[in-house]
GROMACS .gro file of C-alpha atoms in nm:
model
  380
    1MET     CA    1   0.000   0.000   0.000
    2VAL     CA    2   0.136   0.336  -0.095
    3ASN     CA    3   0.131   0.584   0.191
    4LEU     CA    4  -0.019   0.909   0.072
    5ASN     CA    5   0.027   1.110   0.391
    6THR     CA    6   0.339   1.268   0.244
    7LEU     CA    7   0.131   1.414  -0.037
    8HIS     CA    8  -0.046   1.635   0.215
    9LYS     CA    9   0.273   1.726   0.400
   10ASP     CA   10   0.483   1.838   0.103
   11LYS     CA   11   0.282   2.149   0.031
   12GLU     CA   12   0.053   2.327   0.273
   13LEU     CA   13  -0.295   2.370   0.125
   14LEU     CA   14  -0.418   2.726   0.098
   15SER     CA   15  -0.666   2.849   0.359
   16HIS     CA   16  -1.032   2.871   0.259
   17ASP     CA   17  -1.125   3.235   0.306
   18THR     CA   18  -1.472   3.333   0.195
   19ALA     CA   19  -1.341   3.600  -0.042
   20ASN     CA   20  -1.096   3.368  -0.222
   21LYS     CA   21  -1.272   3.036  -0.177
   22HIS     CA   22  -1.295   2.946  -0.546
   23VAL     CA   23  -0.939   3.055  -0.629
   24ASN     CA   24  -0.793   2.875  -0.326
   25TYR     CA   25  -0.983   2.556  -0.402
   26THR     CA   26  -0.865   2.568  -0.765
   27SER     CA   27  -0.507   2.605  -0.640
   28LYS     CA   28  -0.565   2.309  -0.410
   29ILE     CA   29  -0.676   2.094  -0.703
   30ASN     CA   30  -0.383   2.197  -0.924
   31SER     CA   31  -0.132   2.147  -0.642
   32TYR     CA   32  -0.263   1.805  -0.556
   33SER     CA   33  -0.288   1.696  -0.920
   34SER     CA   34   0.083   1.754  -0.974
   35GLN     CA   35   0.164   1.558  -0.658
   36CYS     CA   36  -0.074   1.275  -0.742
   37ASN     CA   37   0.109   1.224  -1.071
   38GLN     CA   38   0.402   1.096  -0.863
   39LEU     CA   39   0.200   0.776  -0.813
   40THR     CA   40   0.292   0.677  -1.168
   41LYS     CA   41   0.656   0.657  -1.061
   42SER     CA   42   0.615   0.501  -0.719
   43THR     CA   43   0.686   0.167  -0.563
   44ILE     CA   44   0.394  -0.071  -0.512
   45TYR     CA   45   0.392  -0.242  -0.173
   46ASN     CA   46   0.280  -0.597  -0.121
   47SER     CA   47  -0.020  -0.592   0.113
   48LYS     CA   48   0.082  -0.919   0.277
   49THR     CA   49   0.444  -0.835   0.365
   50ASN     CA   50   0.435  -0.453   0.349
   51LYS     CA   51   0.759  -0.473   0.149
   52PRO     CA   52   0.826  -0.328  -0.194
   53LYS     CA   53   0.682  -0.560  -0.455
   54GLN     CA   54   0.791  -0.417  -0.786
   55TYR     CA   55   0.845  -0.095  -0.978
   56ILE     CA   56   0.559  -0.005  -1.208
   57SER     CA   57   0.570   0.292  -1.444
   58ASN     CA   58   0.194   0.351  -1.455
   59PRO     CA   59   0.016   0.143  -1.189
   60ILE     CA   60  -0.319   0.321  -1.172
   61ASN     CA   61  -0.414   0.325  -1.541
   62SER     CA   62  -0.316  -0.033  -1.619
   63PRO     CA   63  -0.591  -0.222  -1.809
   64ASN     CA   64  -0.557  -0.510  -1.559
   65ASN     CA   65  -0.674  -0.297  -1.267
   66PHE     CA   66  -1.021  -0.278  -1.116
   67LYS     CA   67  -1.123   0.062  -0.975
   68ILE     CA   68  -1.390   0.154  -0.723
   69PHE     CA   69  -1.483   0.516  -0.652
   70HIS     CA   70  -1.669   0.662  -0.355
   71GLN     CA   71  -1.786   1.015  -0.281
   72ASN     CA   72  -2.048   1.192  -0.077
   73VAL     CA   73  -2.210   1.414  -0.342
   74ARG     CA   74  -2.496   1.564  -0.139
   75VAL     CA   75  -2.761   1.594  -0.414
   76LEU     CA   76  -2.678   1.383  -0.717
   77ALA     CA   77  -2.944   1.527  -0.947
   78ASN     CA   78  -2.757   1.851  -1.024
   79LYS     CA   79  -2.404   1.708  -1.018
   80THR     CA   80  -2.413   1.417  -1.265
   81ASP     CA   81  -2.234   1.601  -1.547
   82GLU     CA   82  -1.957   1.733  -1.321
   83LEU     CA   83  -1.914   1.393  -1.158
   84LEU     CA   84  -1.884   1.202  -1.485
   85LEU     CA   85  -1.647   1.463  -1.627
   86SER     CA   86  -1.416   1.438  -1.324
   87LEU     CA   87  -1.404   1.059  -1.372
   88SER     CA   88  -1.348   1.060  -1.749
   89ASP     CA   89  -0.970   1.008  -1.722
   90ILE     CA   90  -0.997   0.744  -1.449
   91ASN     CA   91  -1.294   0.538  -1.570
   92PRO     CA   92  -1.370   0.347  -1.247
   93HIS     CA   93  -1.567   0.026  -1.281
   94ILE     CA   94  -1.792   0.098  -0.982
   95LEU     CA   95  -1.929   0.422  -0.834
   96CYS     CA   96  -2.039   0.424  -0.470
   97ILE     CA   97  -2.240   0.739  -0.407
   98THR     CA   98  -2.364   0.850  -0.066
   99GLU     CA   99  -2.615   1.124   0.020
  100HIS     CA  100  -2.776   1.128  -0.324
  101HIS     CA  101  -3.087   1.295  -0.170
  102LEU     CA  102  -3.322   1.120  -0.415
  103ARG     CA  103  -3.647   0.930  -0.376
  104SER     CA  104  -3.687   0.588  -0.539
  105GLU     CA  105  -3.899   0.732  -0.823
  106GLU     CA  106  -3.634   0.998  -0.891
  107ILE     CA  107  -3.315   0.794  -0.881
  108ASN     CA  108  -3.437   0.556  -1.153
  109ILE     CA  109  -3.451   0.834  -1.411
  110ILE     CA  110  -3.103   0.975  -1.344
  111ASN     CA  111  -2.876   0.954  -1.649
  112LEU     CA  112  -2.531   0.827  -1.548
  113GLY     CA  113  -2.387   0.778  -1.895
  114GLN     CA  114  -2.202   0.447  -1.924
  115TYR     CA  115  -2.304   0.342  -1.572
  116THR     CA  116  -2.606   0.138  -1.469
  117LEU     CA  117  -2.781   0.198  -1.137
  118GLY     CA  118  -2.717  -0.134  -0.965
  119ALA     CA  119  -2.830  -0.117  -0.602
  120TYR     CA  120  -2.963   0.176  -0.405
  121TYR     CA  121  -3.136   0.282  -0.085
  122CYS     CA  122  -3.366   0.585  -0.071
  123ARG     CA  123  -3.529   0.741   0.231
  124ARG     CA  124  -3.907   0.745   0.259
  125HIS     CA  125  -3.972   0.957   0.568
  126TYR     CA  126  -3.673   1.187   0.622
  127LYS     CA  127  -3.514   1.411   0.360
  128GLN     CA  128  -3.166   1.377   0.209
  129GLY     CA  129  -2.940   1.077   0.283
  130GLY     CA  130  -2.933   0.762   0.073
  131ALA     CA  131  -2.669   0.530  -0.075
  132SER     CA  132  -2.629   0.384  -0.423
  133ILE     CA  133  -2.391   0.170  -0.628
  134CYS     CA  134  -2.349   0.224  -1.002
  135ILE     CA  135  -2.158  -0.015  -1.227
  136LEU     CA  136  -2.033  -0.010  -1.585
  137ASN     CA  137  -2.300  -0.122  -1.828
  138ASN     CA  138  -2.109  -0.425  -1.956
  139ILE     CA  139  -2.024  -0.584  -1.619
  140MET     CA  140  -2.246  -0.862  -1.484
  141TYR     CA  141  -2.354  -0.834  -1.121
  142GLU     CA  142  -2.611  -0.947  -0.866
  143ILE     CA  143  -2.788  -0.735  -0.606
  144ILE     CA  144  -2.764  -0.850  -0.244
  145ASP     CA  145  -3.081  -0.757  -0.058
  146LEU     CA  146  -2.999  -0.590   0.275
  147ASN     CA  147  -3.332  -0.415   0.329
  148GLN     CA  148  -3.386  -0.586   0.663
  149PHE     CA  149  -3.086  -0.400   0.808
  150ASN     CA  150  -3.172  -0.055   0.673
  151LYS     CA  151  -3.297   0.218   0.901
  152GLU     CA  152  -3.307   0.582   0.799
  153LYS     CA  153  -3.020   0.788   0.945
  154ASP     CA  154  -2.887   0.495   1.153
  155LEU     CA  155  -2.775   0.268   0.868
  156GLU     CA  156  -2.835   0.307   0.494
  157ILE     CA  157  -2.666   0.024   0.308
  158TYR     CA  158  -2.674  -0.183  -0.010
  159ALA     CA  159  -2.442  -0.431  -0.179
  160LEU     CA  160  -2.349  -0.586  -0.513
  161LYS     CA  161  -2.187  -0.920  -0.587
  162ILE     CA  162  -1.952  -0.940  -0.884
  163LYS     CA  163  -1.824  -1.272  -1.011
  164PHE     CA  164  -1.458  -1.293  -1.108
  165ILE     CA  165  -1.301  -1.607  -1.255
  166LEU     CA  166  -1.206  -1.771  -0.924
  167THR     CA  167  -1.402  -1.579  -0.663
  168TYR     CA  168  -1.677  -1.330  -0.584
  169LEU     CA  169  -1.620  -0.968  -0.493
  170ILE     CA  170  -1.879  -0.800  -0.271
  171VAL     CA  171  -1.900  -0.420  -0.270
  172LEU     CA  172  -2.093  -0.239   0.003
  173CYS     CA  173  -2.196   0.125   0.005
  174ILE     CA  174  -2.285   0.271   0.345
  175TYR     CA  175  -2.412   0.603   0.472
  176ARG     CA  176  -2.458   0.688   0.839
  177SER     CA  177  -2.605   1.020   0.947
  178PRO     CA  178  -2.419   1.223   1.217
  179SER     CA  179  -2.741   1.212   1.422
  180GLY     CA  180  -2.786   0.838   1.377
  181ASN     CA  181  -2.792   0.582   1.656
  182PHE     CA  182  -2.437   0.446   1.669
  183SER     CA  183  -2.530   0.143   1.881
  184TYR     CA  184  -2.782   0.031   1.619
  185PHE     CA  185  -2.529   0.099   1.345
  186ILE     CA  186  -2.247  -0.109   1.495
  187THR     CA  187  -2.480  -0.397   1.583
  188GLN     CA  188  -2.634  -0.419   1.237
  189ILE     CA  189  -2.298  -0.388   1.059
  190GLU     CA  190  -2.181  -0.700   1.240
  191MET     CA  191  -2.493  -0.888   1.130
  192VAL     CA  192  -2.445  -0.772   0.770
  193LEU     CA  193  -2.082  -0.887   0.765
  194ASN     CA  194  -2.178  -1.225   0.913
  195LYS     CA  195  -2.427  -1.271   0.630
  196LEU     CA  196  -2.190  -1.161   0.354
  197TYR     CA  197  -1.890  -1.352   0.483
  198LYS     CA  198  -2.076  -1.676   0.402
  199ILE     CA  199  -2.085  -1.570   0.036
  200SER     CA  200  -1.729  -1.441   0.000
  201SER     CA  201  -1.447  -1.313   0.219
  202ASN     CA  202  -1.346  -1.059  -0.047
  203ILE     CA  203  -1.551  -0.768   0.079
  204ILE     CA  204  -1.494  -0.399   0.006
  205VAL     CA  205  -1.683  -0.149   0.222
  206CYS     CA  206  -1.709   0.212   0.099
  207GLY     CA  207  -1.901   0.487   0.268
  208ASP     CA  208  -1.947   0.804   0.464
  209PHE     CA  209  -1.951   0.690   0.827
  210ASN     CA  210  -1.944   1.039   0.985
  211ILE     CA  211  -1.679   0.911   1.224
  212LYS     CA  212  -1.345   1.089   1.265
  213PHE     CA  213  -1.096   0.818   1.175
  214LEU     CA  214  -0.778   1.029   1.180
  215ASP     CA  215  -0.847   1.141   1.538
  216SER     CA  216  -0.874   0.779   1.659
  217SER     CA  217  -1.202   0.855   1.831
  218SER     CA  218  -1.372   0.589   2.042
  219LYS     CA  219  -1.630   0.525   1.769
  220ALA     CA  220  -1.357   0.493   1.507
  221LEU     CA  221  -1.161   0.244   1.719
  222LEU     CA  222  -1.474   0.038   1.786
  223LEU     CA  223  -1.571   0.028   1.418
  224GLU     CA  224  -1.217  -0.051   1.302
  225SER     CA  225  -1.196  -0.333   1.557
  226LEU     CA  226  -1.521  -0.479   1.429
  227PHE     CA  227  -1.402  -0.465   1.068
  228TYR     CA  228  -1.065  -0.610   1.165
  229SER     CA  229  -1.238  -0.912   1.316
  230PHE     CA  230  -1.352  -0.984   0.958
  231CYS     CA  231  -0.999  -0.914   0.823
  232LEU     CA  232  -1.113  -0.578   0.683
  233GLU     CA  233  -0.866  -0.292   0.725
  234SER     CA  234  -0.888   0.080   0.661
  235THR     CA  235  -0.717   0.207   0.345
  236VAL     CA  236  -0.791   0.581   0.372
  237ASP     CA  237  -0.512   0.750   0.566
  238PHE     CA  238  -0.565   1.102   0.427
  239PRO     CA  239  -0.823   1.375   0.495
  240THR     CA  240  -1.145   1.341   0.297
  241ARG     CA  241  -1.297   1.671   0.406
  242ILE     CA  242  -1.098   1.994   0.430
  243MET     CA  243  -1.280   2.305   0.553
  244HIS     CA  244  -1.111   2.628   0.656
  245ASN     CA  245  -0.828   2.509   0.884
  246THR     CA  246  -0.972   2.168   0.971
  247LYS     CA  247  -0.883   1.838   0.804
  248ILE     CA  248  -1.093   1.534   0.892
  249SER     CA  249  -1.155   1.191   0.749
  250ILE     CA  250  -1.514   1.073   0.788
  251ASP     CA  251  -1.521   0.869   0.465
  252ASN     CA  252  -1.334   0.541   0.439
  253ILE     CA  253  -1.280   0.224   0.238
  254PHE     CA  254  -1.224  -0.110   0.414
  255LEU     CA  255  -1.102  -0.427   0.244
  256VAL     CA  256  -0.902  -0.746   0.299
  257LYS     CA  257  -0.544  -0.630   0.248
  258LYS     CA  258  -0.392  -0.977   0.272
  259ASN     CA  259  -0.587  -1.091  -0.036
  260LEU     CA  260  -0.550  -0.782  -0.254
  261ASN     CA  261  -0.275  -0.552  -0.375
  262THR     CA  262  -0.433  -0.208  -0.376
  263ILE     CA  263  -0.369   0.164  -0.402
  264THR     CA  264  -0.608   0.412  -0.242
  265HIS     CA  265  -0.587   0.782  -0.322
  266PRO     CA  266  -0.817   1.086  -0.313
  267LEU     CA  267  -0.988   1.254  -0.607
  268ILE     CA  268  -1.031   1.627  -0.555
  269ASN     CA  269  -1.292   1.732  -0.809
  270GLY     CA  270  -1.443   2.038  -0.641
  271ILE     CA  271  -1.797   1.896  -0.648
  272LEU     CA  272  -1.834   1.923  -0.271
  273ASP     CA  273  -1.631   1.973   0.044
  274HIS     CA  274  -1.606   1.592   0.055
  275ASP     CA  275  -1.320   1.464  -0.160
  276GLY     CA  276  -1.369   1.141  -0.349
  277GLN     CA  277  -1.170   0.824  -0.280
  278ILE     CA  278  -1.053   0.571  -0.537
  279VAL     CA  279  -0.929   0.223  -0.452
  280THR     CA  280  -0.748   0.041  -0.732
  281LEU     CA  281  -0.716  -0.336  -0.724
  282LEU     CA  282  -0.387  -0.412  -0.901
  283ASP     CA  283  -0.336  -0.690  -1.152
  284VAL     CA  284  -0.674  -0.858  -1.122
  285THR     CA  285  -0.855  -1.047  -1.395
  286SER     CA  286  -1.153  -0.848  -1.515
  287PRO     CA  287  -1.496  -0.995  -1.438
  288PRO     CA  288  -1.698  -1.150  -1.721
  289ARG     CA  289  -1.862  -0.890  -1.941
  290LYS     CA  290  -2.217  -0.880  -2.064
  291THR     CA  291  -2.281  -0.955  -2.430
  292PRO     CA  292  -2.493  -0.661  -2.547
  293LEU     CA  293  -2.795  -0.775  -2.746
  294ILE     CA  294  -3.036  -0.584  -2.966
  295TYR     CA  295  -3.361  -0.688  -3.136
  296ILE     CA  296  -3.398  -0.625  -3.508
  297ARG     CA  297  -3.643  -0.709  -3.784
  298GLU     CA  298  -3.488  -0.855  -4.098
  299ILE     CA  299  -3.641  -0.672  -4.392
  300ASN     CA  300  -3.528  -0.806  -4.727
  301ASP     CA  301  -3.677  -0.891  -5.066
  302TYR     CA  302  -3.803  -1.228  -4.947
  303SER     CA  303  -3.971  -1.098  -4.630
  304ILE     CA  304  -4.128  -0.805  -4.819
  305GLN     CA  305  -4.268  -1.042  -5.081
  306ARG     CA  306  -4.411  -1.265  -4.809
  307PHE     CA  307  -4.568  -0.964  -4.639
  308ILE     CA  308  -4.740  -0.859  -4.965
  309GLU     CA  309  -4.867  -1.211  -5.030
  310LEU     CA  310  -5.017  -1.246  -4.681
  311LEU     CA  311  -5.192  -0.914  -4.720
  312SER     CA  312  -5.332  -1.021  -5.055
  313TYR     CA  313  -5.480  -1.339  -4.909
  314LYS     CA  314  -5.677  -1.146  -4.652
  315THR     CA  315  -6.036  -1.053  -4.726
  316TRP     CA  316  -6.136  -0.711  -4.595
  317ASP     CA  317  -6.513  -0.728  -4.649
  318THR     CA  318  -6.592  -0.804  -4.286
  319ILE     CA  319  -6.397  -0.501  -4.172
  320PHE     CA  320  -6.584  -0.246  -4.382
  321SER     CA  321  -6.923  -0.394  -4.297
  322ASN     CA  322  -6.914  -0.204  -3.969
  323ASP     CA  323  -7.047   0.155  -3.956
  324ASN     CA  324  -6.825   0.269  -3.666
  325THR     CA  325  -6.507   0.434  -3.797
  326ASN     CA  326  -6.307   0.364  -3.482
  327GLU     CA  327  -6.393  -0.004  -3.487
  328ILE     CA  328  -6.308  -0.028  -3.858
  329PHE     CA  329  -5.965   0.121  -3.794
  330ASN     CA  330  -5.897  -0.103  -3.493
  331PHE     CA  331  -5.991  -0.419  -3.687
  332PHE     CA  332  -5.771  -0.315  -3.977
  333LEU     CA  333  -5.475  -0.229  -3.755
  334ASP     CA  334  -5.504  -0.557  -3.563
  335ILE     CA  335  -5.492  -0.765  -3.883
  336TYR     CA  336  -5.215  -0.553  -4.033
  337LEU     CA  337  -4.988  -0.579  -3.727
  338LYS     CA  338  -5.033  -0.956  -3.703
  339ILE     CA  339  -4.925  -0.999  -4.066
  340PHE     CA  340  -4.638  -0.751  -4.020
  341GLN     CA  341  -4.500  -0.929  -3.712
  342THR     CA  342  -4.533  -1.266  -3.884
  343SER     CA  343  -4.345  -1.146  -4.193
  344PHE     CA  344  -4.078  -0.951  -4.003
  345PRO     CA  345  -4.024  -1.131  -3.669
  346LEU     CA  346  -3.789  -0.989  -3.405
  347LYS     CA  347  -3.449  -1.157  -3.383
  348LYS     CA  348  -3.170  -1.121  -3.129
  349LYS     CA  349  -2.837  -0.990  -3.250
  350THR     CA  350  -2.510  -0.904  -3.076
  351ALA     CA  351  -2.464  -0.528  -3.067
  352ILE     CA  352  -2.142  -0.377  -3.196
  353LEU     CA  353  -2.054  -0.077  -2.982
  354ASN     CA  354  -1.880   0.189  -3.189
  355PHE     CA  355  -1.702   0.409  -2.936
  356LYS     CA  356  -1.619   0.756  -3.066
  357PRO     CA  357  -1.337   0.896  -2.849
  358TRP     CA  358  -1.344   1.227  -3.036
  359LEU     CA  359  -1.700   1.285  -2.912
  360SER     CA  360  -1.620   1.244  -2.540
  361GLN     CA  361  -1.300   1.443  -2.582
  362GLY     CA  362  -1.495   1.725  -2.749
  363ILE     CA  363  -1.743   1.735  -2.462
  364LYS     CA  364  -1.458   1.737  -2.211
  365ASN     CA  365  -1.277   2.022  -2.388
  366SER     CA  366  -1.599   2.222  -2.409
  367CYS     CA  367  -1.664   2.184  -2.034
  368THR     CA  368  -1.301   2.275  -1.957
  369ASN     CA  369  -1.326   2.593  -2.166
  370LYS     CA  370  -1.647   2.690  -1.986
  371LYS     CA  371  -1.473   2.653  -1.648
  372LYS     CA  372  -1.184   2.873  -1.767
  373ILE     CA  373  -1.427   3.145  -1.879
  374VAL     CA  374  -1.609   3.136  -1.544
  375LEU     CA  375  -1.277   3.159  -1.357
  376LYS     CA  376  -1.169   3.463  -1.561
  377VAL     CA  377  -1.501   3.638  -1.495
  378GLU     CA  378  -1.470   3.571  -1.121
  379LYS     CA  379  -1.117   3.714  -1.118
  380LEU     CA  380  -1.242   4.032  -1.288
   0.00000   0.00000   0.00000
């Protein structure tokens, strides 16, 4: 595991004054981006021995890696474009999103581009909150039903199971409100882990726990001890929320370090005061992909000729014997559609996805130019 504490110690982040908040935060992003690039020339540590494993020139963007992203977005509806744009260079396989603030009827119509809404929890009585897991469209998965453990504010949780070649990977997304009942939370988390451990020991827990992990608070120690009893260890050793002169870590990612070689690092995208976290599983075999299918009707000379012949065999006298115009039309349409569907039946076909990189790059450049214009106006 690469220790990223030094990235925050090398350069002191600018203070967040109200007058210069946007400029300071932009400087923070630029400063961190240059430091984060050092990961491409770093040593990867073996999670089992904590000794240098090998030297890799570009560990994060390797095609053999599997990436999971988590962030508290606090209202997903008006941040989808910014979120997807900030992830365009990283392309994580899974998005764990907490505090989406959406109802069940709203979250199903959110457009997340190349991601499918896999599992989610929405509040019914209280406002805000919620947790969801989105996954790339072409990855097969199963939803693990954890509704029996959910309780608004105290524990909002859902999970996906992804099948790799030799094992299953279970991804949990958790949100706990600051005003939630911690006793209920810790008790139910243990019951959830007992249930999931029977399916697979490769569990990754992402979420906003609203517990100060860097301060080693009593709640943090209790939760970490519980996770450690299931061989799950914390991987976030950097602040995930920086406000004014305070740096805290209330978001975290837990996983089985002895089974996985991983890198965890922050993603500062300016969407919220919560920074995102990305955990990269190194050198893993990608899970089986879905075969995209489409339904088409084969229209050719033979099928057209058959369609014409079937129409010619049909007698229409009974249809026009009726005086009601609506009934005449309905009878005609019913016969016509039956012949049409018989002549041109639907057939399954494997879809060929033609990806146009110039299109996504054009959108990205356009959004970048807009941000530059806004920054210049604010400076004026």
